[in-house]
C-alpha cells in the first residue's frame, strides 16, 4: 500500500489578507482592488512594525560603534542578511545588500564587467529584460567596445531556447536573463539556461526581481554566477535588495563605490578594502529597511513559498479564464509557465485611459511600457495594462475587477 500523501496545511487566506493594513482602505469611495504587486508589493503589519521597532528601540549605525545600540543594530542588519541568504539557499557572506535590483545589476556591470570586457566581446540579453538589465550593459558596451546582443522570444512570450543556445557563441562573456518577466509573467527555465551557458564558459546574471515574490527560489540550484533581487516586491520595504555572487567573483571584483564601511585601512598612500560582501556596501546602508526585509522573509517563510505559489496559480487561472470572456480583450504573454502577472489590451482603448477609469472603480493596475520598451516594440504596442496579483488577493477581487473592466470597456467603446 502507498503511504498517504503528506497533509498540506490548509491556509486561511482571508486571515492572511488581514495582515495587510493598507488593503482595508477604499479608493474613490470603492473598496481597493490592488492588482499592482509587480510594481511594488503591499507590506504586512509585521514588516511595518519591525521597521518601526528598529527606529524606536535599536537605532544606531552598523559596524562602527562599540556601544550596545551599535551592536544591536549590527546584529539586526547582519541577521537580515542571514535570513535572506537562507531563504534563497546561499551563503550569507556571498550576499551583498543593496538598494534593490537596479543597484545589484549595476554593481555587476561596473565591478565585474567593466574591467573584463573589451572589443570583440558580447553581452547577451533577452528581449524580455527590464530596462534595469539593459541600460547598464549599454553603458558598459559604450565604455569597453563590447557589443550587446538580443535573443528574441516566441509570439506567446516564451524564450526560444534553440535561438538562445545558437546565440551562445564563443565571444559571449555574459548572459543576462530575467527569471520571471515583469510584463508577461513568463517563468524562464533559468536552471537549464545557466547550465547551457556554463558549458560554454559564459557567466550568467539572473534578474530575480519578479521571481522572489511568487515562488520558492533556490539560487544555488539555479547555478548562475549572479542573482539580483529586490525587497519591495516581496513584502519588504522600498530601497532594499541584494546581489548574490559566487565568492570567487566577489573576491576578484574591485569596489564599485568608495567610502566608509567598505575599507579596512585608509591612508593617503593607499587603501586596503574590506572583504566581500562589505566591500560593496559603502556608506550607511538602509539598516531599518533591511531589518524589515528580514521580517518579510520570516513572514513569507511562515506561510511557505510553495503554498504561495499554489495559491497564486489558482488565482491566475481564475483571472485569465474571466479575462478571456471579455470581448475585445487581448492577453499579451501566454507562455505555459506563468506567474500571476497578466498584461492586456482592450480593443479601441488606450492602456492609460483604461487604467485611469479602472482606478475610479477602485482597481489599481499599471499601464505603460513597464520599463520594457524593447518588449513593447516586439508586440507592436506602445503600452499595455498589467494586472499583477499576490497571495493576498482574492477571488472576489477578480470578480470586482472583471465587473469594472466590463463597465469601463463600454464607456470607452
Ligand atoms: N527587474 C525587473 C524584472 C523588475 O520588475 C524591476 C522592477 O520593476 C526591476 C528589475 C528593478 O527593480 P528595483 O526598482 O527594485 O531596482
Tab-separated table of C-alpha atoms and ligand atoms in Angstrom:
chain	number	residue	atom	x	y	z
A	1	UNK	CA	0.000	0.000	0.000
A	2	UNK	CA	1.235	3.506	-0.833
A	3	UNK	CA	1.992	5.783	2.074
A	4	UNK	CA	-0.607	8.543	2.424
A	5	UNK	CA	0.434	11.843	0.831
A	6	UNK	CA	1.735	14.329	3.410
A	7	UNK	CA	-1.037	16.626	4.549
A	8	UNK	CA	-0.813	20.109	3.027
A	9	UNK	CA	-1.648	22.519	5.825
A	10	UNK	CA	-4.804	24.432	4.928
A	11	UNK	CA	-4.131	28.162	4.905
A	12	UNK	CA	-6.845	30.613	5.804
A	13	UNK	CA	-6.137	33.155	3.066
A	14	UNK	CA	-8.778	35.564	4.369
A	15	UNK	CA	-6.850	35.624	7.655
A	16	UNK	CA	-3.580	36.180	5.793
A	17	UNK	CA	-5.082	39.150	3.968
A	18	UNK	CA	-5.876	40.782	7.305
A	19	UNK	CA	-2.134	41.049	7.897
A	20	UNK	CA	-2.039	43.824	5.268
A	21	UNK	CA	-3.499	47.014	6.774
A	22	UNK	CA	-3.458	49.006	3.531
A	23	UNK	CA	-5.751	46.523	1.801
A	24	UNK	CA	-8.592	47.668	4.070
A	25	UNK	CA	-8.752	51.137	2.561
A	26	UNK	CA	-11.060	52.490	-0.098
A	27	UNK	CA	-10.175	54.428	-3.257
A	28	UNK	CA	-12.646	56.878	-4.794
A	29	UNK	CA	-15.233	55.514	-2.367
A	30	UNK	CA	-14.778	51.924	-3.587
A	31	UNK	CA	-13.012	49.031	-1.845
A	32	UNK	CA	-9.434	48.928	-3.091
A	33	UNK	CA	-8.545	46.129	-5.502
A	34	UNK	CA	-4.751	46.225	-5.564
A	35	UNK	CA	-3.577	44.465	-8.725
A	36	UNK	CA	-0.200	46.189	-8.997
A	37	UNK	CA	2.031	43.984	-6.894
A	38	UNK	CA	4.579	43.547	-9.698
A	39	UNK	CA	5.198	47.268	-9.338
A	40	UNK	CA	5.558	47.110	-5.587
A	41	UNK	CA	4.086	44.691	-3.087
A	42	UNK	CA	1.995	45.619	-0.060
A	43	UNK	CA	3.514	45.181	3.382
A	44	UNK	CA	2.241	43.041	6.235
A	45	UNK	CA	1.914	44.677	9.658
A	46	UNK	CA	4.848	42.588	10.925
A	47	UNK	CA	7.205	44.301	8.448
A	48	UNK	CA	5.865	47.778	9.216
A	49	UNK	CA	6.209	47.082	12.950
A	50	UNK	CA	9.734	45.666	12.635
A	51	UNK	CA	10.917	48.788	10.821
A	52	UNK	CA	9.164	50.996	13.361
A	53	UNK	CA	10.579	48.996	16.291
A	54	UNK	CA	14.096	49.317	14.894
A	55	UNK	CA	13.859	53.117	14.978
A	56	UNK	CA	12.097	53.182	18.347
A	57	UNK	CA	14.329	50.736	20.191
A	58	UNK	CA	17.597	49.893	18.427
A	59	UNK	CA	18.519	52.711	16.063
A	60	UNK	CA	22.288	53.141	15.647
A	61	UNK	CA	24.749	52.814	12.802
A	62	UNK	CA	26.142	49.409	11.859
A	63	UNK	CA	29.695	48.036	12.152
A	64	UNK	CA	31.034	51.190	13.779
A	65	UNK	CA	30.054	51.786	17.384
A	66	UNK	CA	31.040	49.510	20.284
A	67	UNK	CA	28.075	50.630	22.382
A	68	UNK	CA	25.053	48.408	22.980
A	69	UNK	CA	22.807	50.015	20.383
A	70	UNK	CA	25.570	49.739	17.772
A	71	UNK	CA	25.870	46.007	18.448
A	72	UNK	CA	22.097	45.552	18.344
A	73	UNK	CA	21.797	47.407	15.031
A	74	UNK	CA	24.677	45.431	13.528
A	75	UNK	CA	23.222	42.151	14.722
A	76	UNK	CA	19.778	43.065	13.325
A	77	UNK	CA	21.250	44.061	9.949
A	78	UNK	CA	23.503	41.002	9.684
A	79	UNK	CA	20.623	38.835	10.922
A	80	UNK	CA	18.545	40.078	7.992
A	81	UNK	CA	21.366	39.139	5.618
A	82	UNK	CA	21.458	35.626	7.111
A	83	UNK	CA	17.662	35.229	6.795
A	84	UNK	CA	17.618	36.371	3.182
A	85	UNK	CA	20.583	34.118	2.348
A	86	UNK	CA	18.861	31.094	3.900
A	87	UNK	CA	15.640	31.957	2.043
A	88	UNK	CA	17.388	31.648	-1.330
A	89	UNK	CA	19.838	28.930	-0.210
A	90	UNK	CA	23.126	30.787	-0.479
A	91	UNK	CA	25.955	31.711	1.904
A	92	UNK	CA	25.396	34.959	3.789
A	93	UNK	CA	28.957	36.103	3.035
A	94	UNK	CA	28.154	35.940	-0.680
A	95	UNK	CA	25.139	38.229	-0.349
A	96	UNK	CA	25.695	41.965	-0.865
A	97	UNK	CA	22.800	44.020	0.484
A	98	UNK	CA	21.790	46.738	-1.976
A	99	UNK	CA	19.017	49.253	-2.579
A	100	UNK	CA	17.377	46.812	-4.998
A	101	UNK	CA	17.887	45.055	-8.288
A	102	UNK	CA	18.941	48.151	-10.203
A	103	UNK	CA	21.897	48.686	-7.869
A	104	UNK	CA	22.714	44.966	-7.879
A	105	UNK	CA	22.935	44.777	-11.673
A	106	UNK	CA	24.925	47.994	-11.892
A	107	UNK	CA	27.354	46.548	-9.350
A	108	UNK	CA	27.985	43.575	-11.657
A	109	UNK	CA	28.222	45.889	-14.667
A	110	UNK	CA	30.779	48.269	-13.148
A	111	UNK	CA	32.728	45.967	-10.878
A	112	UNK	CA	32.773	42.698	-12.789
A	113	UNK	CA	32.128	43.512	-16.453
A	114	UNK	CA	33.851	46.861	-16.954
A	115	UNK	CA	37.377	45.625	-16.100
A	116	UNK	CA	36.927	42.385	-18.053
A	117	UNK	CA	35.182	43.171	-21.308
A	118	UNK	CA	36.634	44.727	-24.415
A	119	UNK	CA	36.178	44.969	-28.174
A	120	UNK	CA	35.201	41.610	-29.653
A	121	UNK	CA	33.272	40.544	-26.518
A	122	UNK	CA	29.497	40.295	-26.401
A	123	UNK	CA	26.846	40.595	-23.697
A	124	UNK	CA	23.770	38.542	-24.472
A	125	UNK	CA	20.333	39.655	-23.242
A	126	UNK	CA	16.789	38.524	-23.918
A	127	UNK	CA	14.005	40.587	-25.454
A	128	UNK	CA	12.029	40.422	-22.211
A	129	UNK	CA	14.551	42.186	-19.948
A	130	UNK	CA	13.567	45.127	-17.757
A	131	UNK	CA	15.470	48.335	-18.555
A	132	UNK	CA	17.467	47.654	-15.357
A	133	UNK	CA	19.023	44.682	-17.155
A	134	UNK	CA	19.537	46.505	-20.449
A	135	UNK	CA	20.798	50.014	-19.827
A	136	UNK	CA	23.743	49.114	-17.523
A	137	UNK	CA	25.003	46.799	-20.298
A	138	UNK	CA	24.676	49.504	-22.912
A	139	UNK	CA	26.761	51.760	-20.669
A	140	UNK	CA	29.366	49.011	-20.258
A	141	UNK	CA	29.366	48.385	-24.013
A	142	UNK	CA	29.895	52.091	-24.734
A	143	UNK	CA	32.918	52.174	-22.427
A	144	UNK	CA	34.528	48.863	-23.356
A	145	UNK	CA	33.732	48.385	-27.030
A	146	UNK	CA	31.834	45.176	-26.229
A	147	UNK	CA	28.592	44.513	-28.080
A	148	UNK	CA	25.080	43.980	-26.661
A	149	UNK	CA	23.105	41.257	-28.445
A	150	UNK	CA	19.481	40.257	-28.027
A	151	UNK	CA	17.760	36.904	-28.222
A	152	UNK	CA	14.171	37.052	-29.328
A	153	UNK	CA	11.090	35.421	-27.900
A	154	UNK	CA	8.182	33.470	-29.324
A	155	UNK	CA	4.855	35.202	-30.084
A	156	UNK	CA	3.499	33.649	-26.846
A	157	UNK	CA	6.216	35.429	-24.917
A	158	UNK	CA	8.464	32.476	-24.088
A	159	UNK	CA	12.194	32.310	-24.662
A	160	UNK	CA	13.248	30.465	-27.772
A	161	UNK	CA	15.796	28.122	-26.197
A	162	UNK	CA	17.194	26.945	-29.547
A	163	UNK	CA	17.793	30.539	-30.602
A	164	UNK	CA	19.317	31.252	-27.191
A	165	UNK	CA	21.655	28.286	-27.476
A	166	UNK	CA	22.650	29.292	-31.011
A	167	UNK	CA	23.418	32.801	-29.762
A	168	UNK	CA	25.844	31.465	-27.131
A	169	UNK	CA	28.880	31.930	-29.355
A	170	UNK	CA	32.468	31.942	-28.004
A	171	UNK	CA	32.616	35.752	-27.907
A	172	UNK	CA	29.711	35.942	-25.429
A	173	UNK	CA	31.100	36.649	-21.960
A	174	UNK	CA	27.886	37.296	-20.050
A	175	UNK	CA	24.245	36.333	-20.368
A	176	UNK	CA	21.646	38.470	-18.579
A	177	UNK	CA	18.260	36.819	-18.215
A	178	UNK	CA	15.155	37.637	-16.243
A	179	UNK	CA	13.803	34.821	-14.058
A	180	UNK	CA	10.172	35.977	-14.330
A	181	UNK	CA	9.114	38.666	-16.809
A	182	UNK	CA	7.507	41.698	-15.169
A	183	UNK	CA	5.357	42.247	-18.283
A	184	UNK	CA	4.461	38.763	-19.496
A	185	UNK	CA	4.698	36.772	-16.295
A	186	UNK	CA	6.742	34.180	-18.195
A	187	UNK	CA	8.820	31.985	-15.903
A	188	UNK	CA	12.091	31.256	-17.675
A	189	UNK	CA	13.835	27.897	-17.207
A	190	UNK	CA	16.858	29.594	-15.683
A	191	UNK	CA	18.416	26.388	-14.389
A	192	UNK	CA	18.570	24.888	-17.866
A	193	UNK	CA	19.691	28.191	-19.389
A	194	UNK	CA	22.513	28.599	-16.853
A	195	UNK	CA	23.631	25.015	-17.459
A	196	UNK	CA	23.815	25.705	-21.209
A	197	UNK	CA	25.782	28.907	-20.604
A	198	UNK	CA	28.147	27.360	-18.077
A	199	UNK	CA	29.118	24.616	-20.525
A	200	UNK	CA	30.241	27.353	-22.899
A	201	UNK	CA	32.114	29.350	-20.255
A	202	UNK	CA	29.538	32.172	-20.270
A	203	UNK	CA	28.856	33.906	-16.956
A	204	UNK	CA	25.163	34.297	-16.087
A	205	UNK	CA	23.251	37.020	-14.308
A	206	UNK	CA	19.657	36.252	-13.361
A	207	UNK	CA	17.278	39.111	-12.546
A	208	UNK	CA	15.104	37.589	-9.845
A	209	UNK	CA	13.021	40.694	-9.007
A	210	UNK	CA	9.722	39.118	-10.009
A	211	UNK	CA	10.539	35.544	-9.000
A	212	UNK	CA	11.088	36.017	-5.271
A	213	UNK	CA	7.543	37.270	-4.573
A	214	UNK	CA	5.886	34.301	-6.270
A	215	UNK	CA	7.803	31.056	-5.784
A	216	UNK	CA	10.485	29.181	-3.864
A	217	UNK	CA	13.866	30.206	-5.309
A	218	UNK	CA	16.968	28.089	-4.776
A	219	UNK	CA	19.789	30.208	-6.174
A	220	UNK	CA	22.426	27.531	-5.534
A	221	UNK	CA	20.418	25.047	-7.614
A	222	UNK	CA	19.998	27.521	-10.486
A	223	UNK	CA	23.766	27.510	-10.951
A	224	UNK	CA	24.103	31.126	-12.082
A	225	UNK	CA	27.052	33.414	-11.361
A	226	UNK	CA	24.992	36.396	-10.195
A	227	UNK	CA	21.424	36.669	-8.901
A	228	UNK	CA	19.813	40.067	-8.309
A	229	UNK	CA	16.741	40.584	-6.160
A	230	UNK	CA	14.650	43.401	-4.783
A	231	UNK	CA	12.960	43.603	-1.387
A	232	UNK	CA	9.989	45.842	-2.071
A	233	UNK	CA	8.227	43.345	-4.323
A	234	UNK	CA	8.490	40.580	-1.705
A	235	UNK	CA	6.688	42.308	1.173
A	236	UNK	CA	9.816	44.216	2.231
A	237	UNK	CA	10.453	47.963	2.426
A	238	UNK	CA	11.484	50.001	-0.605
A	239	UNK	CA	15.213	50.603	-1.069
A	240	UNK	CA	16.188	47.053	-0.096
A	241	UNK	CA	17.517	44.108	-2.044
A	242	UNK	CA	20.622	42.099	-2.734
A	243	UNK	CA	23.142	40.763	-5.157
A	244	UNK	CA	24.283	37.200	-4.725
A	245	UNK	CA	27.543	36.365	-6.483
A	246	UNK	CA	29.902	33.416	-6.345
A	247	UNK	CA	32.579	34.059	-3.784
A	248	UNK	CA	35.345	33.830	-6.397
A	249	UNK	CA	33.721	36.667	-8.356
A	250	UNK	CA	33.245	38.808	-5.251
A	251	UNK	CA	36.865	38.258	-4.199
A	252	UNK	CA	38.087	39.345	-7.637
A	253	UNK	CA	35.794	42.359	-8.008
A	254	UNK	CA	37.111	45.849	-7.181
A	255	UNK	CA	34.791	48.121	-5.189
A	256	UNK	CA	32.045	49.920	-7.077
A	257	UNK	CA	31.621	52.825	-4.638
A	258	UNK	CA	34.236	54.070	-2.198
A	259	UNK	CA	33.579	55.349	1.318
A	260	UNK	CA	33.010	54.168	4.868
A	261	UNK	CA	32.228	50.535	5.720
A	262	UNK	CA	33.981	49.153	2.635
A	263	UNK	CA	37.537	49.675	3.877
A	264	UNK	CA	39.880	48.010	6.334
A	265	UNK	CA	42.501	50.761	6.416
A	266	UNK	CA	42.776	54.121	4.688
A	267	UNK	CA	45.817	56.318	4.249
A	268	UNK	CA	46.633	58.866	1.580
A	269	UNK	CA	49.207	56.404	0.280
A	270	UNK	CA	46.571	53.772	-0.365
A	271	UNK	CA	43.513	51.976	0.987
A	272	UNK	CA	43.020	48.360	1.958
A	273	UNK	CA	39.493	47.302	1.087
A	274	UNK	CA	37.220	45.258	3.289
A	275	UNK	CA	36.314	41.687	2.414
A	276	UNK	CA	33.126	40.979	0.473
A	277	UNK	CA	30.250	41.452	0.972
A	278	UNK	CA	31.029	44.630	2.990
A	279	UNK	CA	33.497	45.768	0.311
A	280	UNK	CA	30.444	46.592	-1.800
A	281	UNK	CA	28.371	48.310	0.887
A	282	UNK	CA	29.979	51.750	1.094
A	283	UNK	CA	28.304	54.297	3.350
A	284	UNK	CA	25.466	53.881	5.815
A	285	UNK	CA	23.104	51.284	4.396
A	286	UNK	CA	19.311	51.124	4.644
A	287	UNK	CA	19.516	49.417	8.037
A	288	UNK	CA	15.866	49.695	9.095
A	289	UNK	CA	14.745	48.695	5.605
A	290	UNK	CA	16.812	45.540	5.617
A	291	UNK	CA	15.647	44.691	9.123
A	292	UNK	CA	12.134	44.962	7.669
A	293	UNK	CA	13.171	42.762	4.755
A	294	UNK	CA	14.422	40.130	7.212
A	295	UNK	CA	10.972	40.182	8.802
A	296	UNK	CA	9.365	39.934	5.343
A	297	UNK	CA	11.408	36.775	4.753
A	298	UNK	CA	10.214	35.352	8.097
A	299	UNK	CA	6.663	36.245	7.121
A	300	UNK	CA	6.844	34.594	3.690
A	301	UNK	CA	8.584	31.527	5.124
A	302	UNK	CA	5.862	31.347	7.789
A	303	UNK	CA	3.268	30.907	5.043
A	304	UNK	CA	5.598	28.885	2.818
A	305	UNK	CA	6.615	29.824	-0.713
A	306	UNK	CA	5.202	26.588	-2.139
A	307	UNK	CA	1.795	27.423	-0.632
A	308	UNK	CA	2.057	30.970	-2.016
A	309	UNK	CA	2.881	29.628	-5.495
A	310	UNK	CA	-0.098	27.250	-5.367
A	311	UNK	CA	-2.469	29.982	-4.178
A	312	UNK	CA	-1.321	32.343	-6.917
A	313	UNK	CA	-1.624	29.648	-9.602
A	314	UNK	CA	-5.254	29.222	-8.585
A	315	UNK	CA	-5.883	32.996	-8.654
A	316	UNK	CA	-4.134	33.308	-12.033
A	317	UNK	CA	-6.218	30.518	-13.574
A	318	UNK	CA	-9.409	32.245	-12.394
A	319	UNK	CA	-8.252	35.664	-13.575
A	320	UNK	CA	-7.242	34.502	-17.055
A	321	UNK	CA	-10.408	32.474	-17.500
A	322	UNK	CA	-12.538	35.522	-16.668
A	323	UNK	CA	-10.435	37.860	-18.792
A	324	UNK	CA	-10.775	35.611	-21.843
A	325	UNK	CA	-14.548	36.138	-21.637
A	326	UNK	CA	-14.244	39.919	-22.006
A	327	UNK	CA	-14.962	40.974	-25.596
A	328	UNK	CA	-12.081	42.645	-27.404
A	329	UNK	CA	-9.575	41.828	-24.679
A	330	UNK	CA	-6.151	40.603	-25.731
A	331	UNK	CA	-3.767	38.997	-23.248
A	332	UNK	CA	-0.128	39.662	-24.071
A	333	UNK	CA	2.055	36.830	-22.810
A	334	UNK	CA	0.567	33.363	-22.931
A	335	UNK	CA	3.586	31.179	-22.198
A	336	UNK	CA	2.626	27.919	-20.467
A	337	UNK	CA	4.719	28.642	-17.359
A	338	UNK	CA	3.474	31.935	-15.956
A	339	UNK	CA	3.443	33.822	-12.671
A	340	UNK	CA	0.364	35.850	-11.693
A	341	UNK	CA	1.153	38.792	-13.986
A	342	UNK	CA	-1.205	39.496	-16.895
A	343	UNK	CA	-0.622	42.206	-19.478
A	344	UNK	CA	-3.617	43.067	-21.606
A	345	UNK	CA	-5.187	45.497	-24.023
A	346	UNK	CA	-8.785	46.193	-24.861
A	347	UNK	CA	-9.645	46.939	-28.476
A	348	UNK	CA	-10.179	50.640	-29.103
A	349	UNK	CA	-8.979	51.759	-25.661
A	350	UNK	CA	-5.627	53.251	-24.756
A	351	UNK	CA	-3.931	51.493	-21.847
A	352	UNK	CA	-3.680	54.713	-19.807
A	353	UNK	CA	-7.375	55.546	-20.307
A	354	UNK	CA	-8.268	52.042	-19.237
A	355	UNK	CA	-6.124	52.228	-16.094
A	356	UNK	CA	-7.452	55.690	-15.227
A	357	UNK	CA	-11.084	54.574	-15.483
A	358	UNK	CA	-10.354	51.357	-13.589
A	359	UNK	CA	-8.827	53.462	-10.816
A	360	UNK	CA	-12.142	55.314	-10.476
A	361	UNK	CA	-13.669	51.893	-9.786
A	362	UNK	CA	-11.118	51.283	-7.036
A	363	UNK	CA	-8.963	48.973	-9.170
A	364	UNK	CA	-5.202	49.669	-9.254
A	365	UNK	CA	-3.484	48.274	-12.361
A	366	UNK	CA	-0.377	49.625	-14.021
A	367	UNK	CA	-0.373	50.999	-17.540
A	368	UNK	CA	2.605	51.941	-19.673
A	369	UNK	CA	5.720	50.335	-21.075
A	370	UNK	CA	6.640	48.701	-17.724
A	371	UNK	CA	10.306	49.634	-18.216
A	372	UNK	CA	10.447	47.212	-21.152
A	373	UNK	CA	10.428	49.285	-24.348
A	374	UNK	CA	12.009	46.524	-26.496
A	375	UNK	CA	9.247	44.137	-25.478
A	376	UNK	CA	6.542	46.683	-26.382
A	377	UNK	CA	8.212	47.050	-29.790
A	378	UNK	CA	8.179	43.275	-30.244
A	379	UNK	CA	4.408	43.161	-29.665
A	380	UNK	CA	3.901	46.316	-31.727
A	381	UNK	CA	2.175	48.264	-28.946
A	382	UNK	CA	3.190	51.468	-27.151
A	383	UNK	CA	1.844	50.329	-23.797
A	384	UNK	CA	-0.215	47.683	-22.031
A	385	UNK	CA	-2.301	47.447	-18.889
A	386	UNK	CA	-0.986	44.983	-16.369
A	387	UNK	CA	-2.882	43.203	-13.613
A	388	UNK	CA	-0.394	41.649	-11.212
A	389	UNK	CA	-1.533	39.614	-8.252
A	390	UNK	CA	-0.145	38.397	-4.970
A	391	UNK	CA	-1.259	35.757	-2.497
A	392	UNK	CA	-3.187	38.405	-0.531
A	393	UNK	CA	-5.600	38.981	-3.432
A	394	UNK	CA	-8.941	37.200	-3.527
A	395	UNK	CA	-11.320	35.566	-5.970
A	396	UNK	CA	-13.889	38.244	-5.059
A	397	UNK	CA	-11.415	40.916	-6.176
A	398	UNK	CA	-11.047	39.142	-9.515
A	399	UNK	CA	-14.826	39.306	-9.926
A	400	UNK	CA	-14.802	43.012	-8.978
A	401	UNK	CA	-12.001	43.691	-11.464
A	402	UNK	CA	-13.863	41.951	-14.285
A	403	UNK	CA	-17.062	43.855	-13.478
A	404	UNK	CA	-15.099	47.132	-13.512
A	405	UNK	CA	-13.411	46.153	-16.773
A	406	UNK	CA	-16.746	45.410	-18.434
A	407	UNK	CA	-18.128	48.764	-17.291
A	408	UNK	CA	-15.055	50.698	-18.431
A	409	UNK	CA	-14.926	48.896	-21.770
A	410	UNK	CA	-18.468	50.035	-22.536
A	411	UNK	CA	-17.604	53.624	-21.559
A	412	UNK	CA	-14.635	53.610	-23.930
A	413	UNK	CA	-16.397	51.830	-26.792
B	1	LIG	N1	13.895	43.902	-12.969
B	1	LIG	C1	12.592	43.604	-13.024
B	1	LIG	C2	12.160	42.390	-13.787
B	1	LIG	C3	11.651	44.405	-12.384
B	1	LIG	O1	10.352	44.111	-12.469
B	1	LIG	C4	12.100	45.552	-11.665
B	1	LIG	C5	11.123	46.467	-11.033
B	1	LIG	O2	10.077	46.738	-11.569
B	1	LIG	C6	13.471	45.811	-11.627
B	1	LIG	C7	14.340	44.973	-12.287
B	1	LIG	C8	14.019	46.984	-10.877
B	1	LIG	O3	13.928	46.778	-9.504
B	1	LIG	P1	14.257	47.956	-8.480
B	1	LIG	O4	13.481	49.154	-8.920
B	1	LIG	O5	13.776	47.448	-7.176
B	1	LIG	O6	15.698	48.209	-8.538
